PDB file of C-alpha atoms in Angstrom:
ATOM      1  CA  MET A1495      21.316 -25.586 -46.396  1.00 51.00           C
ATOM      2  CA  ASN A1496      21.729 -23.149 -49.286  1.00 63.00           C
ATOM      3  CA  LYS A1497      19.232 -20.358 -49.793  1.00 62.00           C
ATOM      4  CA  LEU A1498      16.750 -20.284 -52.651  1.00 54.00           C
ATOM      5  CA  THR A1499      18.355 -18.288 -55.454  1.00 61.00           C
ATOM      6  CA  HIS A1500      15.248 -17.299 -57.405  1.00 56.00           C
ATOM      7  CA  PHE A1501      14.072 -14.808 -54.766  1.00 56.00           C
ATOM      8  CA  ASP A1502      15.539 -11.364 -54.108  1.00 65.00           C
ATOM      9  CA  ALA A1503      16.105  -9.811 -50.670  1.00 65.00           C
ATOM     10  CA  SER A1504      12.446  -8.744 -50.453  1.00 65.00           C
ATOM     11  CA  GLY A1505      11.136 -12.216 -51.391  1.00 65.00           C
ATOM     12  CA  GLN A1506      10.184 -11.397 -54.987  1.00 60.00           C
ATOM     13  CA  ALA A1507      10.854 -13.941 -57.719  1.00 60.00           C
ATOM     14  CA  HIS A1508      13.617 -12.941 -60.128  1.00 55.00           C
ATOM     15  CA  MET A1509      15.922 -14.434 -62.730  1.00 63.00           C
ATOM     16  CA  VAL A1510      19.321 -15.135 -61.175  1.00 61.00           C
ATOM     17  CA  ASN A1511      22.117 -12.916 -62.512  1.00 55.00           C
ATOM     18  CA  VAL A1512      24.749 -15.236 -64.013  1.00 60.00           C
ATOM     19  CA  GLY A1513      26.571 -12.451 -65.882  1.00 58.00           C
ATOM     20  CA  ASP A1514      29.674 -12.570 -63.669  1.00 70.00           C
ATOM     21  CA  LYS A1515      29.942 -16.349 -63.537  1.00 72.00           C
ATOM     22  CA  PRO A1516      32.658 -18.002 -65.632  1.00 78.00           C
ATOM     23  CA  ASN A1517      31.790 -20.234 -68.551  1.00 86.00           C
ATOM     24  CA  THR A1518      32.501 -23.862 -67.687  1.00 90.00           C
ATOM     25  CA  HIS A1519      31.664 -27.170 -69.313  1.00 95.00           C
ATOM     26  CA  ARG A1520      28.466 -28.391 -67.640  1.00 93.00           C
ATOM     27  CA  ILE A1521      26.764 -31.765 -67.800  1.00 96.00           C
ATOM     28  CA  ALA A1522      23.503 -33.010 -66.297  1.00 96.00           C
ATOM     29  CA  ILE A1523      22.052 -36.520 -66.424  1.00 98.00           C
ATOM     30  CA  ALA A1524      18.393 -37.125 -65.562  1.00 98.00           C
ATOM     31  CA  THR A1525      16.115 -40.135 -65.667  1.00 98.00           C
ATOM     32  CA  GLY A1526      12.448 -41.135 -65.453  1.00 98.00           C
ATOM     33  CA  LYS A1527      10.157 -44.055 -66.218  1.00 98.00           C
ATOM     34  CA  ILE A1528       6.736 -44.825 -67.680  1.00 98.00           C
ATOM     35  CA  THR A1529       4.931 -48.071 -66.841  1.00 98.00           C
ATOM     36  CA  MET A1530       2.120 -49.473 -68.961  1.00 98.00           C
ATOM     37  CA  LEU A1531      -0.004 -52.546 -69.549  1.00 98.00           C
ATOM     38  CA  PRO A1532       1.937 -55.540 -70.918  1.00 97.00           C
ATOM     39  CA  GLU A1533      -0.082 -55.430 -74.165  1.00 95.00           C
ATOM     40  CA  THR A1534       0.771 -51.765 -74.697  1.00 95.00           C
ATOM     41  CA  PHE A1535       4.426 -52.428 -73.922  1.00 96.00           C
ATOM     42  CA  LYS A1536       4.570 -55.250 -76.481  1.00 94.00           C
ATOM     43  CA  MET A1537       3.080 -52.975 -79.139  1.00 93.00           C
ATOM     44  CA  VAL A1538       5.635 -50.225 -78.437  1.00 94.00           C
ATOM     45  CA  GLU A1539       8.580 -52.612 -78.250  1.00 90.00           C
ATOM     46  CA  ALA A1540       7.600 -54.411 -81.482  1.00 88.00           C
ATOM     47  CA  GLY A1541       7.038 -51.129 -83.320  1.00 81.00           C
ATOM     48  CA  THR A1542       3.529 -52.191 -84.348  1.00 73.00           C
ATOM     49  CA  HIS A1543       1.709 -49.198 -82.864  1.00 68.00           C
ATOM     50  CA  LYS A1544      -0.514 -47.690 -85.553  1.00 71.00           C
ATOM     51  CA  LYS A1545       0.885 -44.191 -84.835  1.00 72.00           C
ATOM     52  CA  GLY A1546       4.376 -45.313 -85.783  1.00 78.00           C
ATOM     53  CA  ASP A1547       7.730 -45.478 -84.029  1.00 91.00           C
ATOM     54  CA  VAL A1548       6.762 -44.444 -80.496  1.00 95.00           C
ATOM     55  CA  LEU A1549      10.306 -44.569 -79.120  1.00 96.00           C
ATOM     56  CA  GLY A1550      11.848 -42.696 -82.051  1.00 95.00           C
ATOM     57  CA  ILE A1551       9.267 -39.936 -81.843  1.00 96.00           C
ATOM     58  CA  ALA A1552       9.672 -39.710 -78.045  1.00 97.00           C
ATOM     59  CA  ARG A1553      13.451 -39.369 -78.472  1.00 98.00           C
ATOM     60  CA  ILE A1554      13.082 -36.466 -80.897  1.00 97.00           C
ATOM     61  CA  ALA A1555      10.395 -34.816 -78.725  1.00 98.00           C
ATOM     62  CA  GLY A1556      12.634 -34.957 -75.648  1.00 98.00           C
ATOM     63  CA  ILE A1557      15.634 -33.495 -77.451  1.00 98.00           C
ATOM     64  CA  GLN A1558      13.455 -30.763 -78.935  1.00 97.00           C
ATOM     65  CA  ALA A1559      12.003 -29.991 -75.491  1.00 97.00           C
ATOM     66  CA  SER A1560      15.473 -29.608 -73.975  1.00 97.00           C
ATOM     67  CA  LYS A1561      16.085 -26.765 -76.430  1.00 96.00           C
ATOM     68  CA  ARG A1562      12.822 -25.042 -75.387  1.00 96.00           C
ATOM     69  CA  THR A1563      13.207 -25.318 -71.605  1.00 95.00           C
ATOM     70  CA  SER A1564      13.487 -21.569 -71.001  1.00 92.00           C
ATOM     71  CA  ASP A1565      10.194 -21.094 -72.885  1.00 94.00           C
ATOM     72  CA  LEU A1566       8.480 -23.433 -70.411  1.00 93.00           C
ATOM     73  CA  ILE A1567      10.156 -22.656 -67.066  1.00 88.00           C
ATOM     74  CA  PRO A1568       9.720 -18.922 -66.365  1.00 86.00           C
ATOM     75  CA  LEU A1569      13.007 -18.131 -64.566  1.00 84.00           C
ATOM     76  CA  CYS A1570      15.224 -20.546 -66.495  1.00 86.00           C
ATOM     77  CA  HIS A1571      18.003 -19.019 -68.609  1.00 87.00           C
ATOM     78  CA  PRO A1572      18.064 -19.801 -72.338  1.00 89.00           C
ATOM     79  CA  LEU A1573      21.117 -21.960 -73.003  1.00 91.00           C
ATOM     80  CA  ALA A1574      23.167 -22.849 -76.032  1.00 92.00           C
ATOM     81  CA  LEU A1575      23.198 -26.615 -75.659  1.00 96.00           C
ATOM     82  CA  THR A1576      26.274 -28.299 -77.093  1.00 96.00           C
ATOM     83  CA  HIS A1577      24.959 -31.863 -76.840  1.00 98.00           C
ATOM     84  CA  VAL A1578      21.820 -33.757 -75.830  1.00 98.00           C
ATOM     85  CA  SER A1579      21.502 -37.539 -75.893  1.00 98.00           C
ATOM     86  CA  LEU A1580      18.321 -39.381 -74.967  1.00 98.00           C
ATOM     87  CA  GLU A1581      18.223 -43.135 -74.440  1.00 98.00           C
ATOM     88  CA  LEU A1582      15.072 -45.207 -73.994  1.00 98.00           C
ATOM     89  CA  GLN A1583      15.473 -48.600 -72.307  1.00 98.00           C
ATOM     90  CA  THR A1584      12.631 -51.109 -72.535  1.00 97.00           C
ATOM     91  CA  ASN A1585      12.078 -53.187 -69.388  1.00 98.00           C
ATOM     92  CA  PRO A1586       9.919 -56.267 -70.166  1.00 97.00           C
ATOM     93  CA  GLN A1587       9.857 -57.485 -66.540  1.00 97.00           C
ATOM     94  CA  ASP A1588       7.586 -54.597 -65.457  1.00 98.00           C
ATOM     95  CA  SER A1589       6.314 -53.322 -68.852  1.00 98.00           C
ATOM     96  CA  SER A1590       8.118 -50.012 -68.449  1.00 98.00           C
ATOM     97  CA  ILE A1591      10.376 -47.738 -70.434  1.00 98.00           C
ATOM     98  CA  THR A1592      13.189 -45.838 -68.749  1.00 98.00           C
ATOM     99  CA  CYS A1593      14.351 -42.564 -70.251  1.00 98.00           C
ATOM    100  CA  GLN A1594      17.825 -41.179 -69.541  1.00 98.00           C
ATOM    101  CA  VAL A1595      19.024 -37.826 -70.842  1.00 98.00           C
ATOM    102  CA  ARG A1596      22.497 -36.306 -70.852  1.00 98.00           C
ATOM    103  CA  ALA A1597      22.594 -32.573 -71.601  1.00 97.00           C
ATOM    104  CA  GLU A1598      25.745 -30.492 -72.038  1.00 96.00           C
ATOM    105  CA  THR A1599      26.674 -26.857 -72.470  1.00 94.00           C
ATOM    106  CA  THR A1600      29.567 -24.497 -71.911  1.00 94.00           C
ATOM    107  CA  GLY A1601      28.262 -21.490 -70.075  1.00 89.00           C
ATOM    108  CA  PRO A1602      27.633 -19.691 -66.776  1.00 82.00           C
ATOM    109  CA  THR A1603      24.733 -21.854 -65.577  1.00 83.00           C
ATOM    110  CA  GLY A1604      23.843 -25.529 -65.420  1.00 82.00           C
ATOM    111  CA  VAL A1605      21.762 -27.787 -67.640  1.00 93.00           C
ATOM    112  CA  GLU A1606      19.772 -29.693 -65.014  1.00 95.00           C
ATOM    113  CA  MET A1607      16.459 -28.178 -66.106  1.00 95.00           C
ATOM    114  CA  GLU A1608      17.106 -29.054 -69.754  1.00 96.00           C
ATOM    115  CA  ALA A1609      17.832 -32.693 -68.899  1.00 98.00           C
ATOM    116  CA  LEU A1610      14.786 -32.972 -66.618  1.00 98.00           C
ATOM    117  CA  THR A1611      12.503 -31.284 -69.170  1.00 97.00           C
ATOM    118  CA  ALA A1612      13.681 -33.650 -71.903  1.00 98.00           C
ATOM    119  CA  VAL A1613      12.878 -36.674 -69.717  1.00 98.00           C
ATOM    120  CA  GLN A1614       9.399 -35.402 -68.873  1.00 98.00           C
ATOM    121  CA  VAL A1615       8.479 -34.553 -72.460  1.00 98.00           C
ATOM    122  CA  ALA A1616       9.783 -37.870 -73.816  1.00 98.00           C
ATOM    123  CA  LEU A1617       7.626 -39.720 -71.276  1.00 98.00           C
ATOM    124  CA  LEU A1618       4.631 -37.492 -72.035  1.00 98.00           C
ATOM    125  CA  THR A1619       5.086 -38.230 -75.741  1.00 97.00           C
ATOM    126  CA  ILE A1620       4.968 -41.964 -75.081  1.00 97.00           C
ATOM    127  CA  TYR A1621       1.810 -41.409 -73.037  1.00 98.00           C
ATOM    128  CA  ASP A1622       0.239 -39.278 -75.777  1.00 97.00           C
ATOM    129  CA  MET A1623       0.958 -41.821 -78.488  1.00 95.00           C
ATOM    130  CA  CYS A1624      -0.360 -44.758 -76.434  1.00 95.00           C
ATOM    131  CA  LYS A1625      -3.252 -43.240 -74.477  1.00 95.00           C
ATOM    132  CA  ALA A1626      -5.859 -44.546 -76.938  1.00 93.00           C
ATOM    133  CA  VAL A1627      -5.048 -48.105 -75.818  1.00 93.00           C
ATOM    134  CA  ASP A1628      -3.852 -47.475 -72.243  1.00 96.00           C
ATOM    135  CA  ARG A1629      -4.945 -44.409 -70.257  1.00 97.00           C
ATOM    136  CA  GLY A1630      -3.616 -45.902 -67.014  1.00 98.00           C
ATOM    137  CA  MET A1631       0.093 -45.497 -67.794  1.00 98.00           C
ATOM    138  CA  VAL A1632       2.101 -44.095 -64.886  1.00 98.00           C
ATOM    139  CA  MET A1633       5.070 -41.753 -65.187  1.00 98.00           C
ATOM    140  CA  GLY A1634       7.436 -41.377 -62.276  1.00 96.00           C
ATOM    141  CA  ASP A1635      10.861 -41.654 -60.713  1.00 96.00           C
ATOM    142  CA  VAL A1636      11.938 -38.479 -62.535  1.00 97.00           C
ATOM    143  CA  LYS A1637      15.133 -37.177 -60.996  1.00 97.00           C
ATOM    144  CA  LEU A1638      18.559 -35.731 -61.532  1.00 97.00           C
ATOM    145  CA  LEU A1639      21.201 -38.458 -61.388  1.00 98.00           C
ATOM    146  CA  GLU A1640      24.282 -36.273 -61.626  1.00 97.00           C
ATOM    147  CA  LYS A1641      25.642 -32.898 -62.624  1.00 96.00           C
ATOM    148  CA  SER A1642      29.082 -31.428 -63.107  1.00 94.00           C
ATOM    149  CA  GLY A1643      30.618 -28.053 -63.814  1.00 92.00           C
ATOM    150  CA  GLY A1644      30.357 -24.643 -62.263  1.00 84.00           C
ATOM    151  CA  LYS A1645      31.254 -23.484 -58.771  1.00 83.00           C
ATOM    152  CA  SER A1646      29.475 -26.356 -57.037  1.00 83.00           C
ATOM    153  CA  GLY A1647      31.422 -28.939 -59.062  1.00 87.00           C
ATOM    154  CA  GLU A1648      30.279 -32.557 -59.189  1.00 93.00           C
ATOM    155  CA  TRP A1649      27.117 -33.932 -57.635  1.00 93.00           C
ATOM    156  CA  LYS A1650      25.713 -37.470 -57.804  1.00 94.00           C
ATOM    157  CA  SER A1651      22.396 -38.733 -56.507  1.00 94.00           C
ATOM    158  CA  SER A1652      22.619 -40.877 -53.412  1.00 90.00           C
ATOM    159  CA  ASN A1653      19.612 -42.772 -54.799  1.00 84.00           C
ATOM    160  CA  PRO A1654      20.370 -43.554 -58.465  1.00 75.00           C
ATOM    161  CA  ALA A1655      17.960 -46.521 -58.672  1.00 70.00           C
TER     162      ALA A1655
END
C-alpha cells in the first residue's frame, strides 16, 4: 500500500510538492447518481420545472465547480484545465440521473479531484433546484471510474457499475 502523500515526516498536513514532476496529459473520469420521486423525475426530464432547465444548469454548475476545486479542497493544487465535459443521463426505470464527468489537463498532477468535485456539485445543483418538491432525493455512488497520465499511468475501477 502506498503512503499518504499529504502528510510530512512529522505527520503534519502539507501540500505535496509537484515542482519536479513532468507535465503529462492527464485525464480523470468520475460518476455519481441522484435518485428522486417519479413525479420529480418526470418534471426534470420534461423540462417543466418552474425553476427552468435543471439539467442544463446542473451541467454548467459542475463545470464551473471543476475550475474552483482548489478553492474548496485545502491541499489541492490549482490546475489549468484543458477540457471538462459533463453528461447527465436520465434513468426512468429508477427515477435517477447519472452524472459523468471527464476532466483533462496537461501538468504535473492529476485531475481526479476536479472530476469528482464536478460530479458532486452537479448533483447538489439538481437537489437544490428540486428540493421544494422532493426533499428525500438521495445522492450516491460517487466514484472515480478511471484516470490516466503521470507516473502511476492508467487506472480503472474494478467496480464501474
